[in-house]
Tab-separated table of C-alpha atoms and ligand atoms in Angstrom:
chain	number	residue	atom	x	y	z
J	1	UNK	CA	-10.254	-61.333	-110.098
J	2	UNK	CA	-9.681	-57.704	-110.201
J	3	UNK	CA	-8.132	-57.765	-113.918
J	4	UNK	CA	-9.141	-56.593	-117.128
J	5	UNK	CA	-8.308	-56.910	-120.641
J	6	UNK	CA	-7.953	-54.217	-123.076
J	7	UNK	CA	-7.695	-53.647	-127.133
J	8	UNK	CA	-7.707	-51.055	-129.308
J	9	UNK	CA	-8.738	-51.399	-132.759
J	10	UNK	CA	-7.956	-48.313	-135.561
J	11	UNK	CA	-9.970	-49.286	-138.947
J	12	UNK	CA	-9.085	-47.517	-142.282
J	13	UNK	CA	-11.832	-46.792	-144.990
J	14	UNK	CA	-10.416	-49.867	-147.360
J	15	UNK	CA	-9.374	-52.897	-147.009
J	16	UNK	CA	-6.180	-54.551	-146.017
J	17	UNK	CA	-3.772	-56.696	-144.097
J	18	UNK	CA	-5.037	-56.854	-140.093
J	19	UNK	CA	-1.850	-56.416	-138.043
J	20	UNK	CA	-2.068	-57.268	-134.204
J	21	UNK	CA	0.450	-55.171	-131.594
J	22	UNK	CA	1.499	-56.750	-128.117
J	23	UNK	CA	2.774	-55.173	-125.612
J	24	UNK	CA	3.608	-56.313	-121.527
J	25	UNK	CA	3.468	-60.146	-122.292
J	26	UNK	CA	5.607	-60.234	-119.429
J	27	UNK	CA	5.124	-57.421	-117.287
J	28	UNK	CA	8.245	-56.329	-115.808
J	29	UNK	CA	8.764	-55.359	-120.162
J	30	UNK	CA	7.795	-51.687	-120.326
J	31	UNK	CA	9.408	-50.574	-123.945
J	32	UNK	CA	6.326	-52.088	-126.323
J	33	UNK	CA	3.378	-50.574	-124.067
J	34	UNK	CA	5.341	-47.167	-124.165
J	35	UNK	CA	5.619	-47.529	-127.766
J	36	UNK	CA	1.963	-48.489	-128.435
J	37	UNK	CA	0.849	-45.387	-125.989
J	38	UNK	CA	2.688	-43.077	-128.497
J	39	UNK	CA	1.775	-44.657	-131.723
J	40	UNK	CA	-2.212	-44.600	-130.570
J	41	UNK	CA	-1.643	-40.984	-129.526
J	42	UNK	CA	-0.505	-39.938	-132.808
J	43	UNK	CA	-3.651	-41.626	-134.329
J	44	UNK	CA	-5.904	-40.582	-131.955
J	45	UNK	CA	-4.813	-36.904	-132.721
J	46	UNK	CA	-4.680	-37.477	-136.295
J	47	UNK	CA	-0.753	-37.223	-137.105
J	48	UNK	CA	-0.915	-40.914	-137.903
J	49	UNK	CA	-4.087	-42.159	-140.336
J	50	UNK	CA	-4.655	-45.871	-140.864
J	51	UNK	CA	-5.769	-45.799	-144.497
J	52	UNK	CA	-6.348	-49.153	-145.450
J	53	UNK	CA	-6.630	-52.834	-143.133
J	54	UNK	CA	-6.478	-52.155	-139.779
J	55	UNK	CA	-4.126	-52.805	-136.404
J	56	UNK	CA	-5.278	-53.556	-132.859
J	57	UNK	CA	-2.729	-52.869	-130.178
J	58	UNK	CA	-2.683	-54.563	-126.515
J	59	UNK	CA	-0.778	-52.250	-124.720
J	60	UNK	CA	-0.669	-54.829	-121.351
J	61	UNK	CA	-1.287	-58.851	-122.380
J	62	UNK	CA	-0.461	-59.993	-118.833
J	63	UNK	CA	-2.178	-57.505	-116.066
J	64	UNK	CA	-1.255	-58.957	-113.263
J	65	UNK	CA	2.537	-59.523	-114.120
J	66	UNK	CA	2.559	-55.896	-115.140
J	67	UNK	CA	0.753	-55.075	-111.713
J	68	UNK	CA	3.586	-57.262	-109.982
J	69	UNK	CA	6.346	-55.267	-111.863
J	70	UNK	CA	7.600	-59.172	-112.817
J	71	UNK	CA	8.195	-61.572	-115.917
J	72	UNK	CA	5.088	-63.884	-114.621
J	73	UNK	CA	1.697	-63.384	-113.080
J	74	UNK	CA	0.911	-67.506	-112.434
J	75	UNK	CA	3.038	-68.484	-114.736
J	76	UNK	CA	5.258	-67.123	-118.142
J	77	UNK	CA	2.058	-66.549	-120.807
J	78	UNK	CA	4.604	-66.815	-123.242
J	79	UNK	CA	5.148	-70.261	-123.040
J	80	UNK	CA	2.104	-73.504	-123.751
J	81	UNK	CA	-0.299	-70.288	-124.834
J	82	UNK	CA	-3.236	-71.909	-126.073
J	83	UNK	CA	-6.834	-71.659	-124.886
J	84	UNK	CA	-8.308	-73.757	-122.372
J	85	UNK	CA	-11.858	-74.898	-121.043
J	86	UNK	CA	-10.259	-75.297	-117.782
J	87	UNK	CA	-8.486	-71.976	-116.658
J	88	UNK	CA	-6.646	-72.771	-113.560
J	89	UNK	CA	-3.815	-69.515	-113.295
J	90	UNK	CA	-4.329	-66.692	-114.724
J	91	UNK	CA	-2.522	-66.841	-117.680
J	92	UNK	CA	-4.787	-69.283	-118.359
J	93	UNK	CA	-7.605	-66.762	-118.594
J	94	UNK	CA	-5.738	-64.389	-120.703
J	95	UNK	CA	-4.517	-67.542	-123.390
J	96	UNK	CA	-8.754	-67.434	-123.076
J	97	UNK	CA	-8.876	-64.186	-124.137
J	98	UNK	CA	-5.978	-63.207	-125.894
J	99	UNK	CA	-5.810	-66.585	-128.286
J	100	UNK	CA	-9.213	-65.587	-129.946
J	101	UNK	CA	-7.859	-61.977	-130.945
J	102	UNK	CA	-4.581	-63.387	-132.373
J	103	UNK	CA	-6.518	-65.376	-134.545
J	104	UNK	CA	-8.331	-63.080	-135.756
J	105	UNK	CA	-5.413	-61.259	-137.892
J	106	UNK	CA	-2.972	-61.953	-140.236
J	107	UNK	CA	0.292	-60.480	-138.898
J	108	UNK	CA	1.430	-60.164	-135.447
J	109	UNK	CA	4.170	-57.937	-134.004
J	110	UNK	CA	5.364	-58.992	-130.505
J	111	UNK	CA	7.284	-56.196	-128.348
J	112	UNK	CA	9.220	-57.253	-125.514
J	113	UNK	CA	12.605	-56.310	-123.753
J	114	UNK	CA	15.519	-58.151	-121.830
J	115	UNK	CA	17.630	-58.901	-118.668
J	116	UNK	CA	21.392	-58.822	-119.779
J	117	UNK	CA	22.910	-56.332	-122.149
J	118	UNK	CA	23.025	-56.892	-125.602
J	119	UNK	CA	21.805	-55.692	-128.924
J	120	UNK	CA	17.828	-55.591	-129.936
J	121	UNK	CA	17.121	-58.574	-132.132
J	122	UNK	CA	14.224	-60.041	-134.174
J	123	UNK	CA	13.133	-63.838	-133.049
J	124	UNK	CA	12.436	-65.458	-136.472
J	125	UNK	CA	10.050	-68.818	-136.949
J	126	UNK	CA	11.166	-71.356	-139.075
J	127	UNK	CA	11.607	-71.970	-142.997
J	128	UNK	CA	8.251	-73.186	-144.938
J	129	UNK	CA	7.998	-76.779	-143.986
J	130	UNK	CA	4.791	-79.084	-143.769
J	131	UNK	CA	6.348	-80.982	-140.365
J	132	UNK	CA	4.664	-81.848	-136.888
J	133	UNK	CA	5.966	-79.385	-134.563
J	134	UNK	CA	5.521	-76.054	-136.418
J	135	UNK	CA	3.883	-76.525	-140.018
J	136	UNK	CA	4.620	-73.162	-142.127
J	137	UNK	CA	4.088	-71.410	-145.469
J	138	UNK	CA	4.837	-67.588	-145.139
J	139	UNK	CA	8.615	-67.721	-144.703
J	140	UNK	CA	9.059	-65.242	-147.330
J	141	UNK	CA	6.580	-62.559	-146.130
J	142	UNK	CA	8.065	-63.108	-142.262
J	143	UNK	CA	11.478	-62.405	-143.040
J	144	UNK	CA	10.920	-59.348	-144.959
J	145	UNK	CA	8.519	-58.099	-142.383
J	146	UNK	CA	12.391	-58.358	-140.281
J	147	UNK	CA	14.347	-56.697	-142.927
J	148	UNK	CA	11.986	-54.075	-142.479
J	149	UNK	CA	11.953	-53.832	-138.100
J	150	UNK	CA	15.146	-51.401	-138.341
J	151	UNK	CA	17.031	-54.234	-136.382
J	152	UNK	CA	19.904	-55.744	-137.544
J	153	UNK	CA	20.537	-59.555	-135.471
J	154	UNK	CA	17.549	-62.261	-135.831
J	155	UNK	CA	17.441	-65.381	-134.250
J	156	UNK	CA	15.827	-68.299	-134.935
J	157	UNK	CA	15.085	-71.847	-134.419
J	158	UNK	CA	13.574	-71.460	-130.948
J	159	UNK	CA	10.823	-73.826	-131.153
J	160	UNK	CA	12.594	-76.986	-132.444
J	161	UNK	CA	15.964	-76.181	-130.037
J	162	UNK	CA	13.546	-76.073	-126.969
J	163	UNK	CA	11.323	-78.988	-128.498
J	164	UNK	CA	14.753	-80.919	-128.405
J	165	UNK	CA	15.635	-80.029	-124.764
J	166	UNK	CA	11.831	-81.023	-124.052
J	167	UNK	CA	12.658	-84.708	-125.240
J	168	UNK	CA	16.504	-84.269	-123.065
J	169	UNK	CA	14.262	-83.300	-120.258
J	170	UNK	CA	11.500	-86.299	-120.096
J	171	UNK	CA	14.101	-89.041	-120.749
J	172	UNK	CA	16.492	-87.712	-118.190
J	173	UNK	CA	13.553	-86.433	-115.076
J	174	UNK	CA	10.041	-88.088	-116.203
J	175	UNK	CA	7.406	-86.200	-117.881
J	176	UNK	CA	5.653	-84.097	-116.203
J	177	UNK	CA	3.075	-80.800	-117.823
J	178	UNK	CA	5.719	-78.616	-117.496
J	179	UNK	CA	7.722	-80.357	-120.140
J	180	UNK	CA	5.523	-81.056	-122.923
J	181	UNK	CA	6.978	-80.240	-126.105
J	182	UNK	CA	4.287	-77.713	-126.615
J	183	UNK	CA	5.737	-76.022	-123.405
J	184	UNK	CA	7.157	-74.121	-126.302
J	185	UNK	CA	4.375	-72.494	-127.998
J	186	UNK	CA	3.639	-68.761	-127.457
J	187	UNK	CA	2.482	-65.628	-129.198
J	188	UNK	CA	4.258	-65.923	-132.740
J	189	UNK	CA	4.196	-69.596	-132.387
J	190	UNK	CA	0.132	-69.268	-131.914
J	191	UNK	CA	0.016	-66.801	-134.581
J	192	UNK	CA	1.580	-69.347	-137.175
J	193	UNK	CA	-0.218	-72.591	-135.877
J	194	UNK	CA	-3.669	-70.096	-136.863
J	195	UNK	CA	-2.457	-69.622	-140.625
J	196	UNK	CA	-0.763	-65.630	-139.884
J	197	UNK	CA	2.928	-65.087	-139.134
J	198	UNK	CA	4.196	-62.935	-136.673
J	199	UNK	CA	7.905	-61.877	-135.094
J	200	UNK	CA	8.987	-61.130	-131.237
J	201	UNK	CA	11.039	-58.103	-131.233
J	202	UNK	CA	13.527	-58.261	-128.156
J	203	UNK	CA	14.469	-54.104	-128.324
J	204	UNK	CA	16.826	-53.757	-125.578
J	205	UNK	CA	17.816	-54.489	-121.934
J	206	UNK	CA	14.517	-53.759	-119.143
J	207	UNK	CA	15.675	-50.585	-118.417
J	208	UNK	CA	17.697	-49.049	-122.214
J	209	UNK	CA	16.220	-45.492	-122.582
J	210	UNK	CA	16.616	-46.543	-126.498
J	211	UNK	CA	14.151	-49.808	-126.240
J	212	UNK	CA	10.762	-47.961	-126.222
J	213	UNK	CA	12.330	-46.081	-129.384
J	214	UNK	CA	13.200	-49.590	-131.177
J	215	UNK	CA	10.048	-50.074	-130.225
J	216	UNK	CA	8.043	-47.051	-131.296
J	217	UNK	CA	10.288	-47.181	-134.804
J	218	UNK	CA	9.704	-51.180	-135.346
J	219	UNK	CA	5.318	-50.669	-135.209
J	220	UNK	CA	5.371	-47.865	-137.695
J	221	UNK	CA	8.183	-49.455	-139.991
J	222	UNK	CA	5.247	-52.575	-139.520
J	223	UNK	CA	2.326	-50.344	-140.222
J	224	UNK	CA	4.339	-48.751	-143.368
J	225	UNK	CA	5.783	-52.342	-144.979
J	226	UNK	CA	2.147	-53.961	-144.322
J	227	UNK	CA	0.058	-50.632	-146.243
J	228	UNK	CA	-1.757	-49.467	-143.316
J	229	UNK	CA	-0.087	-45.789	-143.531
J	230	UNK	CA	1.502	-44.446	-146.457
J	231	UNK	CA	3.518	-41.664	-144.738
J	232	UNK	CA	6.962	-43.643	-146.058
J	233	UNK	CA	8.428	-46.600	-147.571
J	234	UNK	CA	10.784	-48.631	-144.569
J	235	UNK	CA	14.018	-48.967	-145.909
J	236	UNK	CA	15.894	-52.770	-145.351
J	237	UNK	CA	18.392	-52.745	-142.869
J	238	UNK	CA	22.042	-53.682	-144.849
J	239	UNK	CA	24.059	-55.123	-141.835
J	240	UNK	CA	22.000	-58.586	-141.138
J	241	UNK	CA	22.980	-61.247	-138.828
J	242	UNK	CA	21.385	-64.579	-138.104
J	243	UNK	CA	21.944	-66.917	-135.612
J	244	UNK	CA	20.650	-69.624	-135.246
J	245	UNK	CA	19.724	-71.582	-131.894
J	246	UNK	CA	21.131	-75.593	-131.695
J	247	UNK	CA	21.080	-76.058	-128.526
J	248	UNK	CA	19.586	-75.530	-124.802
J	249	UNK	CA	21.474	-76.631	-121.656
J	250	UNK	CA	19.631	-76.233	-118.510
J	251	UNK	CA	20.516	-76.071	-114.878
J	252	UNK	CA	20.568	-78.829	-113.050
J	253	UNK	CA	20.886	-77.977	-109.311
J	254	UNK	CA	21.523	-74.167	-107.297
J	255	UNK	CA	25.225	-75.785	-107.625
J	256	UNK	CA	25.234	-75.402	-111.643
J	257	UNK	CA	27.507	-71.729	-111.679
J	258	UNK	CA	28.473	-70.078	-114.901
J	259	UNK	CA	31.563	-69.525	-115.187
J	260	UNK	CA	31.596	-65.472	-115.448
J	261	UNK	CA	28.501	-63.404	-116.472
J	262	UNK	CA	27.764	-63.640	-120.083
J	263	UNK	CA	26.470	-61.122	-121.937
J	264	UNK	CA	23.668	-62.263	-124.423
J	265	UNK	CA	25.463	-62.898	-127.745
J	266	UNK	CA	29.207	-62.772	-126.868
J	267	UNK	CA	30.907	-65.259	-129.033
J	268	UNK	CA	32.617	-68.342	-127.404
J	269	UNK	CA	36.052	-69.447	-128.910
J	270	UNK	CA	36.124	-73.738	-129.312
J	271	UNK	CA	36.433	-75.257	-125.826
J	272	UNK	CA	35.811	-72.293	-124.020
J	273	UNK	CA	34.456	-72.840	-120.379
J	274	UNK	CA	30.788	-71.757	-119.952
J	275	UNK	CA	30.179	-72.988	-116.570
J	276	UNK	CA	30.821	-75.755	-113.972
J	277	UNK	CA	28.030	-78.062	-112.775
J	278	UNK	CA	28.151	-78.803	-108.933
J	279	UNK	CA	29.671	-82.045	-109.392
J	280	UNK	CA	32.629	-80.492	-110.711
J	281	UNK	CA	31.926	-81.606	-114.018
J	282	UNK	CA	33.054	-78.658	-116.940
J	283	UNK	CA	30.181	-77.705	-119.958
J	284	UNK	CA	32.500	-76.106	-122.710
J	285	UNK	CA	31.759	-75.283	-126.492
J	286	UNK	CA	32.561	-77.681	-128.725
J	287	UNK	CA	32.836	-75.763	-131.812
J	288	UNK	CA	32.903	-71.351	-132.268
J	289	UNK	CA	29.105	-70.521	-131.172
J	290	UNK	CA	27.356	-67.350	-129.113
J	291	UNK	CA	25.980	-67.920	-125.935
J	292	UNK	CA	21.982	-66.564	-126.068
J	293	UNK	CA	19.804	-65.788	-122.861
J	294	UNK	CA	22.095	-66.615	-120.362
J	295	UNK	CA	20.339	-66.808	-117.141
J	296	UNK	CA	22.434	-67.638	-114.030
J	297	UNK	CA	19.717	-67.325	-111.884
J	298	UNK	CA	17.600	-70.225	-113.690
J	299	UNK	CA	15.305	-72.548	-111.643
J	300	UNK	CA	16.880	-75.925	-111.215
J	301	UNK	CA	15.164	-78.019	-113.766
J	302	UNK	CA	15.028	-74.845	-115.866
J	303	UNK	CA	16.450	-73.807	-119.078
J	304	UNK	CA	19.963	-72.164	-118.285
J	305	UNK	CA	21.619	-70.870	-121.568
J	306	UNK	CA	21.303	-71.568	-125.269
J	307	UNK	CA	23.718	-71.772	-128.204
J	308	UNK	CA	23.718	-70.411	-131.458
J	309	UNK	CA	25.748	-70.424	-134.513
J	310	UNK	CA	25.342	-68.005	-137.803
J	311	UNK	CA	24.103	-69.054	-140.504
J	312	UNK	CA	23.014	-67.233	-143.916
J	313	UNK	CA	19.094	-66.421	-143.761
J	314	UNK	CA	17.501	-63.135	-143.986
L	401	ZN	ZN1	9.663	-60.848	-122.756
């Protein structure tokens, strides 16, 4: 098909904690590949050692989307990643590839950017819970991984907000593979269903100068907290916010208009007016919460914008 895959693996002399580094999940996301291209420089010429463990970096996951300059090749391989005997797209054949490797370390560290202005932020997973939809036991050594990122605004509750919309979605348009529940899963949702832990790190807007930066900072704070180098000790960033996702609202038809152009995060007074559906009918907040991925360009059928409220976490 004209695509190939490519790892690279750096090994130290003793043993330790095996840390995975993605980069171009969706390829119109240059900052993590830019970041892993300088970090495997530096160890390739020997200013960076890995002493103990060991970290394999994948500078592009998704080729072809990264060939396209878009999000998607087929389809978004960050969403119902898991491997299959039966590749039809091609995203199907990197889950086929790319599942194995994850699964094969402990710790992944997921480097993407994004399309509105805003401030980088950590996506978190969820507390330690023995549940259906995302069993977990390393809350603990997760959340200090994102103390340690140099970012200051984590997210979480993706998977059970979008599970939720799932369930909205087959009772209101019949169920179709698009909306399974496990429509959900991706890279750090993988990670944790295969016994590691892992955290997306959204470092900018597409096109910041600073993201590759956030980037290039975030692996070797990662390689320093997890004992791979010992050049430094990553200090905790002081200034933490959480929010926390309760809600998804998609669009509904081309006729579905926001009601000005959010900015990712901007905080919404009570009964403020997000956007107008093209019945004329008004979707408002209900309560103080931030509006999160706002995307007024979303597919009909499609997920729209999410809300999120702080709460006390990391
Ligand atoms: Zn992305």
């Amino acid at each position: 098909m004209g695509y190939q895959f490519q790892s690279i693996n750096f090994t130290g002399a003793a043993p330790g904690k095996r840390l995975i580094v993605l980069g171009g999940v969706h390829g119109n996301e240059a900052c993590g590949t830019e970041a892993i291209q300088r970090v495997i420089a530096e160890l390739q010429q020997g200013q960076l050692t890995i002493r103990q463990g060991s970290v394999t970096f994948v500078p592009v996951c998704n080729p072809k989307a990264r060939q396209l300059q878009q999000r998607c090749g087929d389809r978004n391989l960050n969403r119902k990643l898991f491997p299959t005997a039966t590749p039809v797209e091609f995203e199907d054949h990197v889950a086929n590839w790319l599942c194995p490797l994850l699964a094969q370390h402990e710790v992944l560290l997921d480097l993407h950017s994004f399309h509105t202005a805003g401030a980088p932020f950590a996506m978190l997973g969820p507390k330690n819970n023995q549940g259906q939809l995302e069993p977990f036991t390393h809350d603990a050594e997760e959340e200090s991984l994102a103390r340690h990122l140099g970012v200051s605004l984590f997210v979480d509750g993706w998977l059970d907000t979008y599970a939720a919309g799932v369930r909205r979605r087959q009772s209101a348009i019949g169920t179709t593979a698009q909306h399974d529940v496990a429509f959900g899963v991706g890279t750090t949702e993988y990670m944790r269903s295969q016994g590691g832990y892992g955290l997306t790190l959204e470092c900018g807007q597409h096109d910041d100068a600073a993201a590759p930066e956030v980037a290039y900072r975030a692996i070797l704070n990662t390689l320093a907290w997890l004992g791979l180098i010992d050049d430094y000790a990553p200090a905790a960033v002081s200034e933490r916010q959480t929010l926390r996702l309760f809600s998804v609202v998609d669009r509904l038809s081309a006729g579905d208009q926001l009601a000005q152009e959010w900015q990712s995060f901007q905080q919404l007074a009570p009964g403020t007016l997000i956007g107008t559906r093209a019945d004329g009918s008004e979707l408002r907040t209900e309560e103080l919460a931030y509006i999160v991925f706002p995307n007024p360009g979303a597919e009909p059928g499609s997920e729209w914008f999410y809300l999120a409220r702080p709460v006390e976490r990391v």
